[in-house]
């Protein structure tokens, strides 16, 4: 289910100079803001939770997920180079699964690691806040990568639709419509973070059991359907 050659090519495409610079912008900004906040207000658990929840988990993680998830396959479909990959004797699910692993790894590296560093800067992991949001970023990275990888196989405008989901649905509708929060990867990840802290600094509108089921279901279904879409693309090309 994992092909090293596909993984190497995907890493090369995702971590090219231009894309790597884009991926670094938000993590660097988070750390700079964390240093400034710690310098001005000192170690404050509530401030740390607000910054990590409002910026790291709500903005940085989904945007990096969009870049990594859609970038793992979208450009190859757009420029037609995916034809050369599909011509290889590889099962379509293997291609998708390999690209998912790469997208998840890149999303985790550029979101979970900076989140932990920022949390340690802000309050030294007081009340397990840094660890809680790092775990939330890790589980969210998996779901986001799967969702946005699927978008990359479905539409040429995957980045636009990904940003609409991340910034409009989760950030805007999620703050205004309570029902929308149930269908939010961010809320599912917060449920896991709440379990880690065991306190009230991190809260979620979704229970842990529901969040876990939805995270697994979305990841599995998105990955499976992306494989089906890639198989359909092959058949269309042959016809």
Short mmCIF file of C-alpha atoms in Angstrom, two decimals:
data_model
loop_
_atom_site.label_atom_id
_atom_site.label_comp_id
_atom_site.label_asym_id
_atom_site.label_seq_id
_atom_site.Cartn_x
_atom_site.Cartn_y
_atom_site.Cartn_z
CA UNK A 1 0.00 0.00 0.00
CA UNK A 2 3.04 2.30 0.12
CA UNK A 3 5.37 3.00 -2.78
CA UNK A 4 8.72 4.73 -2.00
CA UNK A 5 9.11 6.11 -5.52
CA UNK A 6 5.69 7.78 -5.48
CA UNK A 7 6.46 9.10 -1.99
CA UNK A 8 9.79 10.56 -3.09
CA UNK A 9 8.23 12.30 -6.09
CA UNK A 10 5.41 13.67 -3.94
CA UNK A 11 7.80 14.98 -1.30
CA UNK A 12 9.85 16.64 -4.02
CA UNK A 13 6.74 18.32 -5.41
CA UNK A 14 5.47 19.48 -2.01
CA UNK A 15 8.78 20.66 -0.63
CA UNK A 16 10.05 22.57 -3.63
CA UNK A 17 11.54 25.95 -2.82
CA UNK A 18 8.41 28.00 -3.53
CA UNK A 19 5.93 25.71 -1.78
CA UNK A 20 8.25 25.17 1.20
CA UNK A 21 8.47 28.93 1.70
CA UNK A 22 4.68 29.18 1.67
CA UNK A 23 4.41 26.33 4.17
CA UNK A 24 6.85 28.09 6.52
CA UNK A 25 5.05 31.44 6.66
CA UNK A 26 2.31 30.60 9.17
CA UNK A 27 4.47 28.47 11.52
CA UNK A 28 7.09 31.21 11.70
CA UNK A 29 4.38 33.81 12.30
CA UNK A 30 2.89 31.70 15.11
CA UNK A 31 6.24 31.40 16.86
CA UNK A 32 7.00 35.12 16.47
CA UNK A 33 3.58 36.03 17.90
CA UNK A 34 4.09 33.57 20.76
CA UNK A 35 7.45 35.12 21.65
CA UNK A 36 5.90 38.60 21.59
CA UNK A 37 2.89 37.56 23.69
CA UNK A 38 5.08 35.83 26.27
CA UNK A 39 7.30 38.91 26.45
CA UNK A 40 4.40 41.29 26.99
CA UNK A 41 2.01 39.26 29.17
CA UNK A 42 4.15 36.52 30.67
CA UNK A 43 3.01 32.92 31.07
CA UNK A 44 -0.79 32.86 31.00
CA UNK A 45 -2.69 29.62 30.47
CA UNK A 46 -5.80 31.28 29.08
CA UNK A 47 -3.84 33.42 26.64
CA UNK A 48 -1.88 30.36 25.51
CA UNK A 49 -5.07 28.40 24.93
CA UNK A 50 -6.71 31.26 23.05
CA UNK A 51 -3.73 31.76 20.73
CA UNK A 52 -3.16 28.08 20.03
CA UNK A 53 -6.87 27.45 19.50
CA UNK A 54 -7.65 30.62 17.57
CA UNK A 55 -4.59 30.81 15.35
CA UNK A 56 -2.73 27.48 15.32
CA UNK A 57 -5.64 25.03 15.19
CA UNK A 58 -8.29 27.21 13.56
CA UNK A 59 -6.12 28.84 10.88
CA UNK A 60 -2.64 27.41 10.49
CA UNK A 61 -3.43 23.68 10.52
CA UNK A 62 -6.26 23.76 7.92
CA UNK A 63 -4.39 26.09 5.57
CA UNK A 64 -1.28 23.91 5.68
CA UNK A 65 -3.57 20.92 5.19
CA UNK A 66 -4.99 22.57 2.07
CA UNK A 67 -1.53 23.23 0.66
CA UNK A 68 -0.22 19.73 1.42
CA UNK A 69 -3.38 17.76 0.63
CA UNK A 70 -4.23 19.39 -2.66
CA UNK A 71 -0.57 19.80 -3.62
CA UNK A 72 0.07 16.07 -3.25
CA UNK A 73 -1.89 15.26 -6.42
CA UNK A 74 -3.70 18.33 -7.78
CA UNK A 75 -0.80 19.80 -9.81
CA UNK A 76 -0.12 16.42 -11.44
CA UNK A 77 -3.73 16.18 -12.58
CA UNK A 78 -3.77 19.80 -13.76
CA UNK A 79 -0.65 19.55 -15.92
CA UNK A 80 -1.38 16.02 -17.13
CA UNK A 81 1.78 14.46 -15.67
CA UNK A 82 -0.39 12.09 -13.63
CA UNK A 83 -0.75 10.05 -16.84
CA UNK A 84 2.88 8.91 -16.52
CA UNK A 85 2.26 7.85 -12.93
CA UNK A 86 -0.91 5.97 -13.83
CA UNK A 87 0.96 4.17 -16.59
CA UNK A 88 3.10 2.44 -13.98
CA UNK A 89 2.05 -1.01 -12.71
CA UNK A 90 0.72 0.41 -9.44
CA UNK A 91 -2.68 -0.04 -7.89
CA UNK A 92 -4.61 3.22 -7.69
CA UNK A 93 -5.29 2.85 -3.94
CA UNK A 94 -1.53 2.45 -3.43
CA UNK A 95 -0.89 5.76 -5.19
CA UNK A 96 -3.53 7.53 -3.11
CA UNK A 97 -2.44 5.97 0.18
CA UNK A 98 1.20 6.87 -0.47
CA UNK A 99 0.30 10.45 -1.31
CA UNK A 100 -1.90 10.61 1.80
CA UNK A 101 1.00 9.49 4.01
CA UNK A 102 3.19 12.19 2.49
CA UNK A 103 0.49 14.87 2.85
CA UNK A 104 -0.12 13.87 6.47
CA UNK A 105 3.59 13.90 7.28
CA UNK A 106 4.09 17.34 5.73
CA UNK A 107 1.00 18.76 7.44
CA UNK A 108 2.08 17.39 10.81
CA UNK A 109 5.63 18.67 10.43
CA UNK A 110 4.56 22.19 9.52
CA UNK A 111 1.67 22.45 11.99
CA UNK A 112 2.02 20.14 15.00
CA UNK A 113 5.71 20.85 15.62
CA UNK A 114 5.30 24.67 15.55
CA UNK A 115 2.19 24.33 17.73
CA UNK A 116 4.19 22.48 20.38
CA UNK A 117 7.04 24.98 20.22
CA UNK A 118 4.60 27.89 20.50
CA UNK A 119 2.85 26.24 23.45
CA UNK A 120 6.13 25.76 25.29
CA UNK A 121 7.04 29.39 24.66
CA UNK A 122 3.66 30.68 25.83
CA UNK A 123 3.29 28.85 29.15
CA UNK A 124 5.78 25.99 29.32
CA UNK A 125 3.04 23.39 28.81
CA UNK A 126 1.14 24.51 31.88
CA UNK A 127 -2.04 22.40 32.30
CA UNK A 128 -0.83 20.31 29.35
CA UNK A 129 -1.95 23.00 26.91
CA UNK A 130 1.01 22.66 24.56
CA UNK A 131 0.67 18.88 24.42
CA UNK A 132 -3.13 19.04 24.06
CA UNK A 133 -3.05 21.37 21.07
CA UNK A 134 -0.17 19.43 19.54
CA UNK A 135 -2.21 16.23 19.72
CA UNK A 136 -5.19 18.13 18.27
CA UNK A 137 -3.00 19.36 15.41
CA UNK A 138 -1.78 15.81 14.77
CA UNK A 139 -5.24 14.26 14.51
CA UNK A 140 -6.59 17.21 12.53
CA UNK A 141 -3.67 16.88 10.10
CA UNK A 142 -4.76 13.36 9.19
CA UNK A 143 -8.38 14.31 8.50
CA UNK A 144 -7.51 17.53 6.66
CA UNK A 145 -4.93 15.79 4.47
CA UNK A 146 -7.45 13.10 3.49
CA UNK A 147 -10.22 15.61 2.77
CA UNK A 148 -8.08 17.94 0.71
CA UNK A 149 -6.36 15.09 -1.13
CA UNK A 150 -9.84 13.97 -2.16
CA UNK A 151 -10.63 17.50 -3.34
CA UNK A 152 -7.47 17.40 -5.43
CA UNK A 153 -8.83 14.39 -7.32
CA UNK A 154 -12.33 15.80 -7.70
CA UNK A 155 -11.85 19.37 -8.89
CA UNK A 156 -9.26 21.65 -10.45
CA UNK A 157 -10.28 24.30 -7.93
CA UNK A 158 -9.37 22.20 -4.90
CA UNK A 159 -7.41 24.98 -3.18
CA UNK A 160 -10.35 27.37 -3.44
CA UNK A 161 -12.85 24.83 -2.10
CA UNK A 162 -10.42 23.80 0.62
CA UNK A 163 -9.99 27.38 1.80
CA UNK A 164 -13.75 27.92 1.69
CA UNK A 165 -14.26 24.92 3.96
CA UNK A 166 -11.44 25.83 6.32
CA UNK A 167 -11.98 29.59 6.57
CA UNK A 168 -15.66 30.05 5.79
CA UNK A 169 -17.39 26.90 7.00
CA UNK A 170 -15.26 26.19 10.06
CA UNK A 171 -14.26 29.72 11.06
CA UNK A 172 -17.37 31.71 10.07
CA UNK A 173 -20.32 29.33 10.14
CA UNK A 174 -18.74 27.36 12.97
CA UNK A 175 -18.77 30.48 15.14
CA UNK A 176 -22.32 31.49 14.20
CA UNK A 177 -24.24 28.24 13.71
CA UNK A 178 -23.92 25.65 16.46
CA UNK A 179 -25.02 22.77 14.22
CA UNK A 180 -22.17 23.47 11.79
CA UNK A 181 -19.64 22.72 14.52
CA UNK A 182 -20.60 19.06 14.50
CA UNK A 183 -19.24 18.83 10.94
CA UNK A 184 -15.99 20.60 11.80
CA UNK A 185 -12.62 18.87 11.87
CA UNK A 186 -11.48 21.62 14.21
CA UNK A 187 -14.15 20.72 16.78
CA UNK A 188 -13.33 17.02 16.49
CA UNK A 189 -9.68 17.79 17.20
CA UNK A 190 -10.64 20.04 20.12
CA UNK A 191 -12.56 17.15 21.66
CA UNK A 192 -9.32 15.16 21.71
CA UNK A 193 -7.44 18.14 23.15
CA UNK A 194 -10.06 18.53 25.88
CA UNK A 195 -9.47 14.92 26.90
CA UNK A 196 -5.72 15.54 27.13
CA UNK A 197 -6.03 18.64 29.34
CA UNK A 198 -8.86 17.28 31.47
CA UNK A 199 -9.87 20.88 32.25
CA UNK A 200 -12.06 23.67 30.95
CA UNK A 201 -9.40 25.68 29.12
CA UNK A 202 -9.98 23.61 25.98
CA UNK A 203 -13.60 22.89 25.09
CA UNK A 204 -15.46 21.34 22.16
CA UNK A 205 -19.08 21.16 21.06
CA UNK A 206 -18.55 17.52 20.06
CA UNK A 207 -18.11 14.59 22.44
CA UNK A 208 -14.91 12.54 22.32
CA UNK A 209 -16.61 9.36 21.07
CA UNK A 210 -18.44 11.18 18.29
CA UNK A 211 -15.30 13.10 17.36
CA UNK A 212 -13.20 9.92 17.17
CA UNK A 213 -15.75 8.10 15.02
CA UNK A 214 -16.09 11.06 12.66
CA UNK A 215 -12.32 11.56 12.36
CA UNK A 216 -11.80 7.92 11.44
CA UNK A 217 -14.84 7.77 9.14
CA UNK A 218 -13.94 10.92 7.22
CA UNK A 219 -10.32 9.86 6.79
CA UNK A 220 -11.19 6.35 5.60
CA UNK A 221 -14.04 7.38 3.31
CA UNK A 222 -12.14 10.30 1.77
CA UNK A 223 -9.13 8.08 1.07
CA UNK A 224 -11.28 5.32 -0.41
CA UNK A 225 -13.24 7.68 -2.64
CA UNK A 226 -10.06 9.41 -3.82
CA UNK A 227 -8.84 6.00 -4.96
CA UNK A 228 -12.09 5.46 -6.84
CA UNK A 229 -11.80 8.87 -8.50
CA UNK A 230 -8.26 8.10 -9.59
CA UNK A 231 -9.42 4.79 -11.07
CA UNK A 232 -12.17 6.63 -12.99
CA UNK A 233 -9.61 9.11 -14.26
CA UNK A 234 -7.56 6.24 -15.64
CA UNK A 235 -10.53 4.74 -17.41
CA UNK A 236 -11.44 8.10 -18.90
CA UNK A 237 -7.92 8.50 -20.21
CA UNK A 238 -7.93 5.08 -21.80
CA UNK A 239 -11.24 5.73 -23.48
#
